[in-house]
CSV table of C-alpha atoms in Angstrom, one decimal:
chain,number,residue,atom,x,y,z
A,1,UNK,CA,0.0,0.0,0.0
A,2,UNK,CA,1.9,3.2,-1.4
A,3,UNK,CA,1.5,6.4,1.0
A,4,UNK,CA,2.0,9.7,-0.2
A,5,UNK,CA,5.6,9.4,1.1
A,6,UNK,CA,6.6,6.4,-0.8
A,7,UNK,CA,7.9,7.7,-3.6
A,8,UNK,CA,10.5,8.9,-1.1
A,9,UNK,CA,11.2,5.9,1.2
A,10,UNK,CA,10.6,2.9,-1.1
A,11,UNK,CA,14.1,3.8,-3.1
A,12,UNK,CA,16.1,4.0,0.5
A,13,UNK,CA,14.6,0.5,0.9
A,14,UNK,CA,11.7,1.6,3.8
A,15,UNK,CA,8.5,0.3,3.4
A,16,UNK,CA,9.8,-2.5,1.9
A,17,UNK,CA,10.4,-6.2,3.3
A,18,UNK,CA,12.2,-9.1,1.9
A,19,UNK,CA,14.0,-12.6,3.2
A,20,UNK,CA,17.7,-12.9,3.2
A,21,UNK,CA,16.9,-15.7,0.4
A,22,UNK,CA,15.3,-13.3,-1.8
A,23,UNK,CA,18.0,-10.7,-1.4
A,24,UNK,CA,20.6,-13.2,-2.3
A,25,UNK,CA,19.1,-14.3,-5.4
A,26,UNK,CA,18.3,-10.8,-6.5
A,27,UNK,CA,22.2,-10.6,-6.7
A,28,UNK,CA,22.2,-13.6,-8.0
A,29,UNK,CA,20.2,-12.9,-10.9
A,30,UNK,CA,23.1,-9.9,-11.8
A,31,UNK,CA,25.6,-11.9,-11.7
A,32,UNK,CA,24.2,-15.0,-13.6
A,33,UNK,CA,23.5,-12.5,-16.7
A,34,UNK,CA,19.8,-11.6,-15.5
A,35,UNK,CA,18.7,-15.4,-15.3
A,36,UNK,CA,17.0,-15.9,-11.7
A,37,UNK,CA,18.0,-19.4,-10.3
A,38,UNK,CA,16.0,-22.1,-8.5
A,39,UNK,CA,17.2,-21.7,-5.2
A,40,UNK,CA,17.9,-25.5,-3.4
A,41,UNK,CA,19.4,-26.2,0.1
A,42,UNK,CA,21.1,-29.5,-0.5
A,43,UNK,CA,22.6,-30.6,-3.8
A,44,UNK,CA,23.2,-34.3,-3.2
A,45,UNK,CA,21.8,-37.1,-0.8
A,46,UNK,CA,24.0,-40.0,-0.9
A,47,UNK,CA,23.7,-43.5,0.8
A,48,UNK,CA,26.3,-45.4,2.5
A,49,UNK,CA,27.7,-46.9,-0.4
A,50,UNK,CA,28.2,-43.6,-2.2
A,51,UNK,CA,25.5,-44.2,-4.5
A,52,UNK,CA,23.2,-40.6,-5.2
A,53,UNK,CA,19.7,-41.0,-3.9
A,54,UNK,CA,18.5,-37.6,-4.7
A,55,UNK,CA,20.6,-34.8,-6.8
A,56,UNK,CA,19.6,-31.1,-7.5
A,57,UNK,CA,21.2,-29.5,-10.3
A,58,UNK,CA,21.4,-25.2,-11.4
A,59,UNK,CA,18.3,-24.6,-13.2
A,60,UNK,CA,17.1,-21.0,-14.6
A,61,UNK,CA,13.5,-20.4,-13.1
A,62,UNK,CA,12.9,-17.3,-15.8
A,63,UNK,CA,15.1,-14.4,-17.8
A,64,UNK,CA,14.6,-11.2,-15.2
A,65,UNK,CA,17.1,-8.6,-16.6
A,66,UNK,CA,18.9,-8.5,-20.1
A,67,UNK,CA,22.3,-9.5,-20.3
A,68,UNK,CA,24.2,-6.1,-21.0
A,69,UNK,CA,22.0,-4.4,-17.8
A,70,UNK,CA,23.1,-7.6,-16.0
A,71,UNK,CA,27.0,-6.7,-17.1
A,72,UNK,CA,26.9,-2.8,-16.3
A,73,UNK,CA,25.1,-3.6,-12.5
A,74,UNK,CA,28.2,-5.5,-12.4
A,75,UNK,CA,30.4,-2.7,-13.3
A,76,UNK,CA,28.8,-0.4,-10.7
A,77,UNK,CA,29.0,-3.0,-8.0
A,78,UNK,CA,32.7,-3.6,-8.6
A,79,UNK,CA,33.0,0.2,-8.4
A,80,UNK,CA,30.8,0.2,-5.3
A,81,UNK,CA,33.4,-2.0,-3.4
A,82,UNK,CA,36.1,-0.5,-5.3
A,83,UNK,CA,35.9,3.5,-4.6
A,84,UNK,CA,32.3,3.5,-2.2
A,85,UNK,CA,30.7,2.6,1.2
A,86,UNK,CA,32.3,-1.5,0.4
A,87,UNK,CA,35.8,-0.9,0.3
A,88,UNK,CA,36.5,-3.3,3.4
A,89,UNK,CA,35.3,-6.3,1.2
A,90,UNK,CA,38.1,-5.7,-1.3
A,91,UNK,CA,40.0,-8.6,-2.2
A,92,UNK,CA,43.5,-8.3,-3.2
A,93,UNK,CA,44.1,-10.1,-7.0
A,94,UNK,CA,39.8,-10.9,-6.8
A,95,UNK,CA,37.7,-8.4,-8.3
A,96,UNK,CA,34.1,-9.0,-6.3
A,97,UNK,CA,31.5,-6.7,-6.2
A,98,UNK,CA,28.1,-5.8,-4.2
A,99,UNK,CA,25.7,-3.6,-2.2
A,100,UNK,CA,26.2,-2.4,1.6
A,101,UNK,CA,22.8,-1.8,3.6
A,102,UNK,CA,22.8,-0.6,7.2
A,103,UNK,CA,18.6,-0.9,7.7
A,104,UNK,CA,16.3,0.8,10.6
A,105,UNK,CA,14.0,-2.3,12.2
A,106,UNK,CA,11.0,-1.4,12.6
A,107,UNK,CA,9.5,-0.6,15.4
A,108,UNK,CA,7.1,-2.8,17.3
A,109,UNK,CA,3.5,-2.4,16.0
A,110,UNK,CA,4.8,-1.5,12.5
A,111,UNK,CA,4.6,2.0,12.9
A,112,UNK,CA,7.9,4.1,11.8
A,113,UNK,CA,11.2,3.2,12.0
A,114,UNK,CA,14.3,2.8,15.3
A,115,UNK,CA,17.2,5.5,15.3
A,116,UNK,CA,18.9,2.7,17.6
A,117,UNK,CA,18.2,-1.3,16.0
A,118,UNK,CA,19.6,-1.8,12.9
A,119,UNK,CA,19.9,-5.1,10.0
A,120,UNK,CA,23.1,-4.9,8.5
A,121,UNK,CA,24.1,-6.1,5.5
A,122,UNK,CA,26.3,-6.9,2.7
A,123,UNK,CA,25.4,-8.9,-0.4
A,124,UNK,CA,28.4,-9.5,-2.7
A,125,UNK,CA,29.6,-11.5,-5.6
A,126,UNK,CA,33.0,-12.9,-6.9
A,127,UNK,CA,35.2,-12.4,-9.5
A,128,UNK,CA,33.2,-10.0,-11.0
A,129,UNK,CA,33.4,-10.7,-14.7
A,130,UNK,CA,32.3,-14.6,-14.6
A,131,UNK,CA,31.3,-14.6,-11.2
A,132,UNK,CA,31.5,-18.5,-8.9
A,133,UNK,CA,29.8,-17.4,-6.1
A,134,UNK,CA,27.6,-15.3,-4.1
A,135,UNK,CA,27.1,-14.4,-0.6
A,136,UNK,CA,25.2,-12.5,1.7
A,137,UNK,CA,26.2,-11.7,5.2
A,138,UNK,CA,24.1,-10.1,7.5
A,139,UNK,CA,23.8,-8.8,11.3
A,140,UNK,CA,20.9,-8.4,13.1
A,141,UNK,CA,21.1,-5.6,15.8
A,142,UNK,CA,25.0,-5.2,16.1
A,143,UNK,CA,26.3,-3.3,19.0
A,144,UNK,CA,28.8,-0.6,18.6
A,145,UNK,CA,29.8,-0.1,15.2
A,146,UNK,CA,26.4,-0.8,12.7
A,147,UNK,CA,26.8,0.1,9.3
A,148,UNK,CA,26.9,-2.7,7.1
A,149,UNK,CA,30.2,-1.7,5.0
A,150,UNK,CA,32.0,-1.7,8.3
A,151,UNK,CA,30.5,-4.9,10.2
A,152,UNK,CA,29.5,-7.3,7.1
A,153,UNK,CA,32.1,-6.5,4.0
A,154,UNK,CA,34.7,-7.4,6.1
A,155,UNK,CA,32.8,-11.0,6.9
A,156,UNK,CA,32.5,-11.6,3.2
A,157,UNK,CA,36.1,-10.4,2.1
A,158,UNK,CA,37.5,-13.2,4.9
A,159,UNK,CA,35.0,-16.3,3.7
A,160,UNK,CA,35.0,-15.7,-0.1
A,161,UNK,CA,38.4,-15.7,-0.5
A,162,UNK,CA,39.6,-18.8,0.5
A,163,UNK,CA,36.0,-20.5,-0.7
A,164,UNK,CA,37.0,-19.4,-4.0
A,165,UNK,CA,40.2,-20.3,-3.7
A,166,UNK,CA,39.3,-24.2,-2.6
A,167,UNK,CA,37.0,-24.1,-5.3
A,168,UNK,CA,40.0,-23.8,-7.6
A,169,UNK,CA,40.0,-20.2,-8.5
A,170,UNK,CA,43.6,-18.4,-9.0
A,171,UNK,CA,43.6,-15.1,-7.6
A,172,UNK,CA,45.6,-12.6,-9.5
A,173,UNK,CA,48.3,-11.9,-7.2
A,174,UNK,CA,49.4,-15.7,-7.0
A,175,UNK,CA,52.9,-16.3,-7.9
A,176,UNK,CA,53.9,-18.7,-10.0
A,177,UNK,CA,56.3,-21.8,-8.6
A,178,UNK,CA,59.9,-22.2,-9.9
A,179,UNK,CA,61.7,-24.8,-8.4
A,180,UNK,CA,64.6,-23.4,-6.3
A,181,UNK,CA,62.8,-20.0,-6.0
A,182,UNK,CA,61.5,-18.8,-2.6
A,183,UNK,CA,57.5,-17.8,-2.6
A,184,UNK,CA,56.5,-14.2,-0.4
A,185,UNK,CA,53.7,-13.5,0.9
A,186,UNK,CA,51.9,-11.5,-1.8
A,187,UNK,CA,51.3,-7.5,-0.4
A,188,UNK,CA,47.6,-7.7,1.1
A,189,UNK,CA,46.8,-5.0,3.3
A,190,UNK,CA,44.6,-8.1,5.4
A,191,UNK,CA,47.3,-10.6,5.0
A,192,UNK,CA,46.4,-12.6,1.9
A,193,UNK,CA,49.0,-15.4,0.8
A,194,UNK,CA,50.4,-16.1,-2.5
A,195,UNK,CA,48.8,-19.4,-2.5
A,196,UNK,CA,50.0,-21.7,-5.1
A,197,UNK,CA,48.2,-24.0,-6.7
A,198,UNK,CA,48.9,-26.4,-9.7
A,199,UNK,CA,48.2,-25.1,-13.4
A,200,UNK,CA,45.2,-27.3,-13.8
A,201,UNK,CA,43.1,-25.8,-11.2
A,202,UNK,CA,43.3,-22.5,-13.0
A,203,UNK,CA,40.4,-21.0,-15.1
């Protein structure tokens, strides 16, 4: 039900409500060129013996956005993490993007909004130009500290990056091994390692 002060509130995200699931896939759907996904929970059920009793694979539940849209919301949200309010979710040699929110709960009774109880968030994607993975991290009511570029980019900079990494991908900053030569840490202002891993496992 739009009031006359919607027009206002609605694009600073009051007045409107949505799951952690549906934020997720709304990302999702930017970085899979505009196709929303059929969300699952489990991808495979096994029995004892190894054998698959149930198995979910990606399928495309309809074409949201078109592709070149889908590309330049990419572009902003790598800029967004890059130069704006999600710089702490920068990845040294990983080009991610996303979206910081730092949300007023509302107030018991549904009427207005608290200047004291936030929900905040950040909902990112990595590497940015064929992206593996998305996340969302979010906080309900931190103490202290509350904006959602401060208390969840960091959160998803320290899990996406070694969960891309297991998952094979080569960060940009990874030196390459020669036998006899000794391996530094690569420069990471949060400590990254030049992780090394065999050719194969590179995209």
């Amino acid at each position: 039900r739009w009031s006359k002060t919607s027009l206002f509130n609605i694009p600073m995200g009051h007045e409107v409500m949505v799951t952690l699931l549906q934020m997720t896939s709304a990302m999702g759907t930017i970085a899979n060129n505009g196709d929303l996904m059929q969300p699952y929970m489990v991808a495979k059920i096994e029995d004892q013996a190894g054998v698959a009793l149930r198995e979910k694979k990606p399928s495309v539940k309809r074409h949201v956005i078109d592709v070149e849209t889908a590309k330049k919301m990419r572009h902003i949200l790598y800029r967004a993490v890059e130069e704006g309010t999600g710089k702490m979710a920068k990845i040294n040699g990983i080009p991610a993007g996303g979206k910081t929110g730092t949300a007023q709960k509302v107030l018991s009774g549904g009427r207005g909004y608290s200047h004291n109880n936030f929900m905040s968030s950040f909902v990112g994607f990595a590497p940015v130009e064929d992206p593996i993975l998305v996340m969302a991290v979010v906080l309900d009511d931190p103490k202290g500290a509350y904006y959602g570029g401060t208390v969840c980019a960091p959160v998803f900079r320290e899990v996406i990056e070694p969960a891309l990494i297991a998952m094979g991908y080569v960060p940009e900053n990874t030196q390459k091994f020669e036998p006899g030569n000794k391996i530094a840490n690569a420069a990471h202002p949060q400590g990254n390692k030049a992780l090394l891993l065999p050719p194969q496992t590179a995209r």
